[in-house]
Coordinates of N, CA and C in Angstrom, one line a residue:
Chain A
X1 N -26.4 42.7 42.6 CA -25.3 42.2 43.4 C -25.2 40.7 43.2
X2 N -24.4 40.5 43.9 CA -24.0 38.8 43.7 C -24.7 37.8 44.2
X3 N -25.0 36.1 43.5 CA -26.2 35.5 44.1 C -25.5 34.5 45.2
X4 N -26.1 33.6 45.2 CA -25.7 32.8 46.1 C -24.7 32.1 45.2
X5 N -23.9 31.9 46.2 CA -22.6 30.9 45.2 C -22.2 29.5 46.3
X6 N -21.9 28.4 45.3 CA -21.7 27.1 46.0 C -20.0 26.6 45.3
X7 N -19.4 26.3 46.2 CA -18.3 25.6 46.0 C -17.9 24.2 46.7
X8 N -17.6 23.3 45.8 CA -16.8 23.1 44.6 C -18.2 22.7 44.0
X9 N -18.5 23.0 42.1 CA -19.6 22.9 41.6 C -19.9 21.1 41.5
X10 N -18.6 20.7 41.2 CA -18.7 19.1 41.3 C -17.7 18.8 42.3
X11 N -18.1 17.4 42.7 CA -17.0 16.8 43.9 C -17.0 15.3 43.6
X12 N -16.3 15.0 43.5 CA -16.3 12.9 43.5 C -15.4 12.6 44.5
X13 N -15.7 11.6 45.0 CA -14.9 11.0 46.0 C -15.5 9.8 46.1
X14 N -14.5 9.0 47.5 CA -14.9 7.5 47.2 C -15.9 7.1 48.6
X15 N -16.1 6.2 48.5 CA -17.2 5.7 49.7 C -16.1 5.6 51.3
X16 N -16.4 6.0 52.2 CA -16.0 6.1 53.3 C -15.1 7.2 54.2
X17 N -15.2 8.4 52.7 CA -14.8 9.8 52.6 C -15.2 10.8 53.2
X18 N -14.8 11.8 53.8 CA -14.8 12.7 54.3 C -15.4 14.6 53.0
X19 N -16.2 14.8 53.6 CA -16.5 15.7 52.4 C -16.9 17.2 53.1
X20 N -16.7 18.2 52.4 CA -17.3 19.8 53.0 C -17.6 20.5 51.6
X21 N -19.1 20.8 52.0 CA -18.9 21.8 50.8 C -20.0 23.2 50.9
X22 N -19.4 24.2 50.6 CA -19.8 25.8 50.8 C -20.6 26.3 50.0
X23 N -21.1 27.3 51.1 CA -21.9 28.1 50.4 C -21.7 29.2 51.1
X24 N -22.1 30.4 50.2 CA -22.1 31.9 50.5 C -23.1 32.3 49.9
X25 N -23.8 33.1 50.8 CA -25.7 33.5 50.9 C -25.2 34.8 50.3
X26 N -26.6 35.6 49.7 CA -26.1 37.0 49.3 C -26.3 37.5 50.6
X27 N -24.9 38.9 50.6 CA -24.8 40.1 51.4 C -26.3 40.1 52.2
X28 N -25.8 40.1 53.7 CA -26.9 40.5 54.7 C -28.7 39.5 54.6
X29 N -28.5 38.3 54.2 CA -29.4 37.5 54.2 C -28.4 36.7 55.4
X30 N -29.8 36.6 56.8 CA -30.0 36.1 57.6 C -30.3 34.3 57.8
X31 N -31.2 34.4 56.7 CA -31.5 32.7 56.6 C -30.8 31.9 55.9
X32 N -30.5 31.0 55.9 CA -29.9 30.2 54.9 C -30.3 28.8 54.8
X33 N -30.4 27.9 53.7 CA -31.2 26.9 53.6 C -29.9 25.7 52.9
X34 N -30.3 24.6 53.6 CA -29.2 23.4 52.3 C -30.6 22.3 52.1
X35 N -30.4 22.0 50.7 CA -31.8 20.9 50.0 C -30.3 19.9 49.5
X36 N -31.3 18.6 49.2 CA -30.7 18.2 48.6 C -31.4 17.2 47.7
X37 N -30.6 17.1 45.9 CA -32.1 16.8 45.0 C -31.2 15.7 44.7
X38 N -32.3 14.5 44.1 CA -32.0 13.1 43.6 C -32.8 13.5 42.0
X39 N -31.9 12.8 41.5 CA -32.5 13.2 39.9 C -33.9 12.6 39.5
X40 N -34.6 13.4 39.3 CA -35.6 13.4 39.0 C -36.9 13.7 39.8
X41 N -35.8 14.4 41.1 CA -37.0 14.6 42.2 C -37.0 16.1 42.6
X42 N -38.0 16.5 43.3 CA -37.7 18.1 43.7 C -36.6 18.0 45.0
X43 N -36.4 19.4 45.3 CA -35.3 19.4 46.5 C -35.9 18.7 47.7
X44 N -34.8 18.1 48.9 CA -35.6 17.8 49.8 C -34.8 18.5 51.1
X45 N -35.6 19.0 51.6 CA -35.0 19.7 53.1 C -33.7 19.3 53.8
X46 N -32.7 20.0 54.2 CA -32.0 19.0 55.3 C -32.4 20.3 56.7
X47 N -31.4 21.4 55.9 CA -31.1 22.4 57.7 C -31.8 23.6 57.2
X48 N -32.0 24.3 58.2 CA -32.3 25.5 58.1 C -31.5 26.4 59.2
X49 N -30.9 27.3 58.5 CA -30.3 28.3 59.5 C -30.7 29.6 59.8
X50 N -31.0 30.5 60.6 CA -31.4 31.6 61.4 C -30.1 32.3 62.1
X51 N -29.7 32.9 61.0 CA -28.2 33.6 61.8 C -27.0 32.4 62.0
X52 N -26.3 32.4 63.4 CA -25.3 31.6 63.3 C -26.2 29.8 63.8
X53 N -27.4 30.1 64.0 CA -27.8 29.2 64.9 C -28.8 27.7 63.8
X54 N -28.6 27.0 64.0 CA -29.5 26.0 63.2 C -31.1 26.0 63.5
X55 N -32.1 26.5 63.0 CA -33.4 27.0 63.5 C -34.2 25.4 63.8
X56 N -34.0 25.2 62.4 CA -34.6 23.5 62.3 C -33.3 22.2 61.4
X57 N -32.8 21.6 62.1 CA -32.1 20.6 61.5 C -33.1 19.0 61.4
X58 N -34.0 19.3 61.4 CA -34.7 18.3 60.8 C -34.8 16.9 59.9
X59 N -34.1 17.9 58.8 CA -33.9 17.1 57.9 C -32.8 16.3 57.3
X60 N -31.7 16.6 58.5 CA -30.7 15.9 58.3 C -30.8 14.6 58.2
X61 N -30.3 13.3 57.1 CA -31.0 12.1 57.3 C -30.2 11.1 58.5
X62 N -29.2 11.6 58.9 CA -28.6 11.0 60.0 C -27.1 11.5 60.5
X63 N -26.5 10.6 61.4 CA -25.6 12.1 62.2 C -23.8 11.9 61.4
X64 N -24.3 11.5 60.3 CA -22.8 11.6 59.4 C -23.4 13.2 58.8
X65 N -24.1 13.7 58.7 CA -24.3 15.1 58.1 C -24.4 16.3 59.3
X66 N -23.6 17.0 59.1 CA -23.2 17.8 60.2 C -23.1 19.4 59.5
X67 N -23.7 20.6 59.4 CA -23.6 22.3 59.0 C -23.7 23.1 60.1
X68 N -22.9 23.5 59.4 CA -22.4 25.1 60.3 C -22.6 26.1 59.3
X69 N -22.3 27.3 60.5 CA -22.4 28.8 59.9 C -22.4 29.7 61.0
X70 N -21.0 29.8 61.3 CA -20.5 30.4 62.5 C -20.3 31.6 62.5
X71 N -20.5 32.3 61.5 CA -20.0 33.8 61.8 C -21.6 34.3 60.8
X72 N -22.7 33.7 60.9 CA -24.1 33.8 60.4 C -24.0 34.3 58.8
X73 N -22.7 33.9 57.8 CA -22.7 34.0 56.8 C -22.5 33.3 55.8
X74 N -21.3 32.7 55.5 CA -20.9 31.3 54.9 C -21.8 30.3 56.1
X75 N -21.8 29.1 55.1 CA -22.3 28.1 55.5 C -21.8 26.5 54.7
X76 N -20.8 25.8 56.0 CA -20.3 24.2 55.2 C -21.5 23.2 55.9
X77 N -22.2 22.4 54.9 CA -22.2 21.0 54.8 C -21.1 20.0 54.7
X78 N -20.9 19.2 55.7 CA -20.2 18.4 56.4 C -21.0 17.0 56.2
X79 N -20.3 16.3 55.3 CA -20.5 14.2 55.6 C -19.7 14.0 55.6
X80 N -19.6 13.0 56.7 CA -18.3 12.0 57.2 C -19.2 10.5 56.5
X81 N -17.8 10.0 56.4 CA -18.1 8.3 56.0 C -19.1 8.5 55.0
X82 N -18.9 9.0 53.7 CA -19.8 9.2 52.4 C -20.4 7.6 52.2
X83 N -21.5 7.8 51.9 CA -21.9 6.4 51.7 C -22.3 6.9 49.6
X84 N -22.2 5.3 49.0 CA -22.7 6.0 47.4 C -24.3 6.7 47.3
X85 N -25.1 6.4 48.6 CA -26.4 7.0 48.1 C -26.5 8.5 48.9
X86 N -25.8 9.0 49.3 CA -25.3 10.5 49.4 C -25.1 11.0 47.8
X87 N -25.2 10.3 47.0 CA -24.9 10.9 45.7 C -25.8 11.7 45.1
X88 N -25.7 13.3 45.2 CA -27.2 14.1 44.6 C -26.4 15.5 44.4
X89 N -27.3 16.2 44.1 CA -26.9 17.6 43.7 C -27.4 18.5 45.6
X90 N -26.2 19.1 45.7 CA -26.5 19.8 47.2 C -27.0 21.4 46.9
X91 N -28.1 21.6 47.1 CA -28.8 23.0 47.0 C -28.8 24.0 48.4
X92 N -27.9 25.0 48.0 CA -28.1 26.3 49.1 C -28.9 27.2 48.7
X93 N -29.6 28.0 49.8 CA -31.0 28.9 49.6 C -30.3 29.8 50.6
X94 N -30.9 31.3 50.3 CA -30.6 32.5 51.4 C -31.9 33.3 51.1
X95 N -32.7 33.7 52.2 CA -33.6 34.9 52.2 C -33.4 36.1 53.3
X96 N -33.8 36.4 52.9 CA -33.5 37.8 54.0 C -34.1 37.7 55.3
X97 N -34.4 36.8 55.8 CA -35.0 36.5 57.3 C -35.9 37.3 57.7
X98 N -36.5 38.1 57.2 CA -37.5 38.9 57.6 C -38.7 38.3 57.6
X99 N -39.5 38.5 58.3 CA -41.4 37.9 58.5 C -41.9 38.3 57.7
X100 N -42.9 37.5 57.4 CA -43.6 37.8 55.7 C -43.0 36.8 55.0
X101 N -44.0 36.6 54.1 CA -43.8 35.6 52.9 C -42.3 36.0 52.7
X102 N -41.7 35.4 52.1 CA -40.2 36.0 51.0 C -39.9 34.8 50.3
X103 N -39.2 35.2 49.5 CA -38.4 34.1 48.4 C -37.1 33.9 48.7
X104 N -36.8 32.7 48.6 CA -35.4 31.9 48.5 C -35.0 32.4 47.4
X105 N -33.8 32.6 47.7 CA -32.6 32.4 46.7 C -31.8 31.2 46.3
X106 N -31.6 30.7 45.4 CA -31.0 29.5 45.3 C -29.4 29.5 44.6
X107 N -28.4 28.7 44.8 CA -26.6 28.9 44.3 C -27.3 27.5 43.1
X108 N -26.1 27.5 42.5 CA -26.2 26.3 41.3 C -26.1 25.2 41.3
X109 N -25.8 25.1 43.3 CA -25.6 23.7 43.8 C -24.1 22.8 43.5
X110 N -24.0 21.9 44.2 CA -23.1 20.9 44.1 C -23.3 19.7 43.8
X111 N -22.5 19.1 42.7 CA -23.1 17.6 42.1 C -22.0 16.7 43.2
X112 N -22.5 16.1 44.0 CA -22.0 15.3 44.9 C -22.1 13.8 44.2
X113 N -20.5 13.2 44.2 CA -21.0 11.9 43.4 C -20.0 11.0 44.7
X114 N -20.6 10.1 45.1 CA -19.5 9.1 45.7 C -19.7 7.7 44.9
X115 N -18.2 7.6 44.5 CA -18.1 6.2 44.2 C -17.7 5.2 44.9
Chain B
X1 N -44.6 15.3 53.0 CA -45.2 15.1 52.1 C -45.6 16.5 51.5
X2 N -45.3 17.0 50.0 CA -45.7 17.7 49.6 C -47.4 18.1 49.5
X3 N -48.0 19.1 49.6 CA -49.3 19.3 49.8 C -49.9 19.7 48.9
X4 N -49.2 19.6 47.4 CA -49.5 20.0 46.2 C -49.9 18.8 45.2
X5 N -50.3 18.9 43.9 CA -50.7 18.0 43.1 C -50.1 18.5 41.5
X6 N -49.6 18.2 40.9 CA -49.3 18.9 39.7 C -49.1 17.8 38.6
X7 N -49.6 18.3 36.8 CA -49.3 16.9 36.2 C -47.5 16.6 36.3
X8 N -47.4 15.4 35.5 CA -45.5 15.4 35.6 C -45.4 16.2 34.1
X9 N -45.9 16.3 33.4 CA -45.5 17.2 32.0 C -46.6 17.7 31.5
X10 N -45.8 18.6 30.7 CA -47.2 19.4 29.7 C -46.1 19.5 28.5
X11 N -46.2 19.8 27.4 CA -46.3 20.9 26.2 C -46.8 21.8 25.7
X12 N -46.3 23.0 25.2 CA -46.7 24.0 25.0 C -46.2 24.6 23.8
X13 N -46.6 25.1 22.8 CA -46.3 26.2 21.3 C -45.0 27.1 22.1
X14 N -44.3 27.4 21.4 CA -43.4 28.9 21.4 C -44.5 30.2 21.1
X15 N -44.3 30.9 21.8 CA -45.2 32.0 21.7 C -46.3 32.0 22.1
X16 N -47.2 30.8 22.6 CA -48.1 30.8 22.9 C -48.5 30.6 24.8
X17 N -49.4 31.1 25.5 CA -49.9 30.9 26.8 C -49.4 29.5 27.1
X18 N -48.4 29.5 28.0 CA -48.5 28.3 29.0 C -49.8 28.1 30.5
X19 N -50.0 27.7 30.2 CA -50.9 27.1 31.7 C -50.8 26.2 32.7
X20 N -50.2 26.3 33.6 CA -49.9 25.3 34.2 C -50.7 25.2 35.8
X21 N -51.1 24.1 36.0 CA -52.7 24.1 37.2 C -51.8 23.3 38.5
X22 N -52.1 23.8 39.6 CA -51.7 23.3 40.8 C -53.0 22.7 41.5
X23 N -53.0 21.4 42.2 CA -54.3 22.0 43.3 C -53.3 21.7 44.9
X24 N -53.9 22.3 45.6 CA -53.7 21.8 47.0 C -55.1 22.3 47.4
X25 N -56.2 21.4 47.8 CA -56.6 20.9 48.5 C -57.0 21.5 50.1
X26 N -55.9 20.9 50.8 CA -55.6 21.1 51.7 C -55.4 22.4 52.8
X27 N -55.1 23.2 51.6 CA -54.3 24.7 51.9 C -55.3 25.1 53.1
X28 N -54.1 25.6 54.3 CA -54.8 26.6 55.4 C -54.6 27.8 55.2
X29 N -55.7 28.6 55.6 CA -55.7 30.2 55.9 C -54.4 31.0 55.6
X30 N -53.6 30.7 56.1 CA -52.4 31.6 56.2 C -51.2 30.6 55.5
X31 N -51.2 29.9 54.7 CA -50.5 29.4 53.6 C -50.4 30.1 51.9
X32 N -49.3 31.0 52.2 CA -49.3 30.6 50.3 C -49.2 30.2 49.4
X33 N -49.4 30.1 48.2 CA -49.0 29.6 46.8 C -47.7 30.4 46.4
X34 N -46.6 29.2 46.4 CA -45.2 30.1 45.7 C -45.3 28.8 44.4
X35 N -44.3 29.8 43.5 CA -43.8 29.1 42.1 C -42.5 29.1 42.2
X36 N -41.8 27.9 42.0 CA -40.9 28.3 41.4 C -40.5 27.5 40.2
X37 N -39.6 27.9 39.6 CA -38.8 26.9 38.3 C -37.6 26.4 38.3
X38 N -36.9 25.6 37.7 CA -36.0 24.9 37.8 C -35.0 24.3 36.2
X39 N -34.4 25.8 35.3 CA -34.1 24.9 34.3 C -33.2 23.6 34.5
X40 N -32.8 22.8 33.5 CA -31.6 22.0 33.5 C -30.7 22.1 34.1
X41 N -29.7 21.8 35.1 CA -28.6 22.0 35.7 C -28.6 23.7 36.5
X42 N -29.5 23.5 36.9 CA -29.5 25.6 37.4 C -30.3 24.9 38.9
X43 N -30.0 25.8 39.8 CA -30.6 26.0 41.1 C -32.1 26.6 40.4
X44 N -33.3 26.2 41.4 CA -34.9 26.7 41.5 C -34.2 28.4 41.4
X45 N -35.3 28.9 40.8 CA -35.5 29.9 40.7 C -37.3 30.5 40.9
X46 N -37.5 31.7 41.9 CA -38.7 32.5 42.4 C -39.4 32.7 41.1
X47 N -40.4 32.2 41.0 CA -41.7 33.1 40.4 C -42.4 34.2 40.3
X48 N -43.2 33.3 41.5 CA -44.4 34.0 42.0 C -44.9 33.5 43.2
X49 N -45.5 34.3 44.1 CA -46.3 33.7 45.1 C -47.6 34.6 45.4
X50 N -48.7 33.9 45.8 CA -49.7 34.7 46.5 C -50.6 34.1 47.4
X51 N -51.5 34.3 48.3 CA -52.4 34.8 49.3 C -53.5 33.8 48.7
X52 N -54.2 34.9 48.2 CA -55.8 34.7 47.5 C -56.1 35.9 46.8
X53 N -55.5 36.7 46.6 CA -55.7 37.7 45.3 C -54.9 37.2 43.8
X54 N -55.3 37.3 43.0 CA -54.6 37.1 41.8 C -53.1 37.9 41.7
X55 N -52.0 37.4 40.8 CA -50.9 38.6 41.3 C -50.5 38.1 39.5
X56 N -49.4 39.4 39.5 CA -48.5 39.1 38.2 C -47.2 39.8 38.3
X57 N -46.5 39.4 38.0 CA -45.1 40.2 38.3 C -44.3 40.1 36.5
X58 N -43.0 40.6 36.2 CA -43.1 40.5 34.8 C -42.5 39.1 34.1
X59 N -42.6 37.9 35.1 CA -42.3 36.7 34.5 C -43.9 35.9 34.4
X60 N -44.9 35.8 34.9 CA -46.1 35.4 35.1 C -46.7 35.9 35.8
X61 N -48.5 35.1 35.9 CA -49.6 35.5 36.5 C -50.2 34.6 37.4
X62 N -50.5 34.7 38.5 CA -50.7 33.4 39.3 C -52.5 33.6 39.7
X63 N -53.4 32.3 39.1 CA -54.7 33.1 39.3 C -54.9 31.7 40.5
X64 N -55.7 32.5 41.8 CA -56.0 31.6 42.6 C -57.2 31.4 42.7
X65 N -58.1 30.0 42.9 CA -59.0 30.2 43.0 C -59.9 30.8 44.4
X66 N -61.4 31.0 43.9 CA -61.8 32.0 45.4 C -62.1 30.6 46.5
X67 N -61.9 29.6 46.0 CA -61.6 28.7 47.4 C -60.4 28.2 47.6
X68 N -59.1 28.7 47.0 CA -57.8 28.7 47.2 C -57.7 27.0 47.2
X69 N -58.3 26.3 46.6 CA -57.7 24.9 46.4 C -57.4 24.5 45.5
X70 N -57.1 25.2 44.3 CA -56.4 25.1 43.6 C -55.6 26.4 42.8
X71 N -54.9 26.7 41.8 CA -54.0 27.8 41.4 C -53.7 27.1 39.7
X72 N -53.3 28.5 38.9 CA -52.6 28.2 37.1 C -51.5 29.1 37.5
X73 N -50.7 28.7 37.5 CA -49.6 29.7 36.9 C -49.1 30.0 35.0
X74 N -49.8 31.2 34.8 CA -49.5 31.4 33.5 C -48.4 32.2 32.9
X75 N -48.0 31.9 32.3 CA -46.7 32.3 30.9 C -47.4 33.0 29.8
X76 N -47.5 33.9 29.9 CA -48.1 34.5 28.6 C -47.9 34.3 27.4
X77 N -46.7 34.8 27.0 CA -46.3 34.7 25.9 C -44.8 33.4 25.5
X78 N -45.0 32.1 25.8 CA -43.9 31.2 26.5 C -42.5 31.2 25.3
X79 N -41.5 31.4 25.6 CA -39.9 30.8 25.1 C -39.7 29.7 25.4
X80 N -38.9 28.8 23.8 CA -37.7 28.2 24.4 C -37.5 28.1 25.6
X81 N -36.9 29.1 26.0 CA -36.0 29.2 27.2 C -36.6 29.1 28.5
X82 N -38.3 29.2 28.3 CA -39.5 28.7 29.7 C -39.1 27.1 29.8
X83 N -38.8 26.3 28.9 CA -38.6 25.2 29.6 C -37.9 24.9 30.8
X84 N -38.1 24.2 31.2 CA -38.0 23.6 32.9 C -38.9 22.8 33.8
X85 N -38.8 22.6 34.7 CA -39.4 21.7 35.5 C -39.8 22.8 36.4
X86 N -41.4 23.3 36.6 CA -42.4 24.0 37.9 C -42.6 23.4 38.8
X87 N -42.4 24.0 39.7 CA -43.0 23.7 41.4 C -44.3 24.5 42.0
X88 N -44.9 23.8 42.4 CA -46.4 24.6 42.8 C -45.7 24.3 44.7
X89 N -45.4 25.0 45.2 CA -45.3 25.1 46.3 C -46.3 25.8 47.7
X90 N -47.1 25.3 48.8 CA -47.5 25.8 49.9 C -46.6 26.1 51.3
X91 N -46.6 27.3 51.8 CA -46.0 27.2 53.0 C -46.7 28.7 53.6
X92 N -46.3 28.4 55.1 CA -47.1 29.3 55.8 C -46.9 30.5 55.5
X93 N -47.7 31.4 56.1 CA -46.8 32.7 55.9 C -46.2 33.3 57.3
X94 N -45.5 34.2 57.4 CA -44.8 34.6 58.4 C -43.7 33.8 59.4
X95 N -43.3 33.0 57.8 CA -42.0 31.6 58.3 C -40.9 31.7 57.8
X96 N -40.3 31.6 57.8 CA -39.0 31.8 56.6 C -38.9 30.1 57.0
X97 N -39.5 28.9 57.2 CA -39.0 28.0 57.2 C -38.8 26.9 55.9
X98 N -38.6 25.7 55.4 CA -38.1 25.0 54.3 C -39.3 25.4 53.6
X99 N -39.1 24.9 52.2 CA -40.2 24.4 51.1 C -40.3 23.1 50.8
X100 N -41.6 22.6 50.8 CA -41.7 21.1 50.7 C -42.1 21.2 49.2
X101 N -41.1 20.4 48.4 CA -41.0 20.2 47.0 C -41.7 18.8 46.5
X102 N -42.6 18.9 45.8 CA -43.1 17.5 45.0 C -41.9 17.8 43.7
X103 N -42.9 16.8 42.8 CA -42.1 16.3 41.6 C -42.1 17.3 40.7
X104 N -43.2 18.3 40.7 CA -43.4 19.5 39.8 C -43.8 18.4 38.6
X105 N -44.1 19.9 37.7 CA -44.4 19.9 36.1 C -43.0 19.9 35.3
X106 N -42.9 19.3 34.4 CA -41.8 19.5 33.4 C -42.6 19.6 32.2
X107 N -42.3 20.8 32.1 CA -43.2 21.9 30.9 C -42.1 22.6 29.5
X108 N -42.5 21.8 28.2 CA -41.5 21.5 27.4 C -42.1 22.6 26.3
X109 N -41.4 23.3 25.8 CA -41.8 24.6 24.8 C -41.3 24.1 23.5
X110 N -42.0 24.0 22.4 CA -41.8 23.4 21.0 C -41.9 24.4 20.5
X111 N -40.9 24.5 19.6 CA -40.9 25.7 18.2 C -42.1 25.3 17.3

């Protein structure tokens, strides 16, 4: 079946911009995850979703980052007022929410660049 | 803070066993060892994970040690196409919650 997919694969925009960008978890995965990587680093946490609900937003680095996932399938990442060090590759994860170990799924990500 | 330790590179032969050594230290009881990989421009991709039994599935083998403080994830017979950057990852079990990512290995396969 089909994996996780992220749209749009690149996005540029300018500093004080408005930005959304998607993801679609595979069929019937419950969880859904957004990372986000700085080159040359591993991913770093932002949200975690549990159906339509945010389980842990934790990692959001402050309140210009805003996700949803309202109907517990698609899922947008939301920054208002792009600042240039928002500039990284945005990684979506889906697992099947079940208890027990399991593996993420990962989409190809979005290269976020603000100038 | 990641709870893993991994070198930042290795090289390795084509065709020949990759080895690549994790420690965590740290690790509690109900934590386990996941792998994942990460070629150039591609989302992480699953490995392997395990407990404290040794496991293998048909991309690698994951040997843990019997005081689980540290782990090798091995490549048997390594490609080309193994290059990428490894993640030695710990997280609890019975969570579906984040993975805390270090820097990984970036493990380079020479013809």
């Amino acid at each position: 079946g089909a994996g996780v997919s992220q749209t749009p694969s690149n996005k540029v925009t300018e500093k004080g911009k408005y930005v959304e960008l998607r993801c679609d978890p595979i069929s019937g995965h419950t969880a859904l995850y957004w990372y986000r990587q700085s080159l040359g680093q591993g991913p770093e946490f932002l949200i975690y979703f549990q159906g339509t609900g945010a389980a842990d937003d934790s990692g959001l680095p402050n309140d210009r980052f805003f996700a949803v996932r309202p109907e517990g399938s698609v899922s947008t990442l939301k920054i208002q007022r792009t600042e240039r060090g928002d500039s990284a590759v945005y990684l979506c994860a889906s697992s099947s929410g079940l208890a027990g170990a399991n593996e993420q799924f990962f989409g190809p990500g979005t290269r976020l660049t603000v100038l | 803070d990641a709870k893993t330790t991994q070198p930042t590179s290795m090289d390795c032969a084509e065709g020949r066993a990759a080895n690549l050594p994790c420690n965590h230290s740290t690790i509690s009881g109900n934590e386990y060892v996941y792998w994942y990989r990460q070629i150039h421009s591609q989302g992480p991709q699953y490995i392997i994970h395990g407990l404290k039994n040794n496991e293998t599935n048909e991309m690698a083998s994951l040997i843990i040690t019997e005081d689980r403080k540290s782990s090798t994830l091995i490549l048997p017979h390594a490609t080309l196409r193994d290059t990428a950057v490894y993640y030695c990852i710990v997280r609890e079990s019975d969570s579906n919650y984040q993975l805390i990512w270090g820097a990984g290995t970036k493990l380079i396969i020479k013809p």
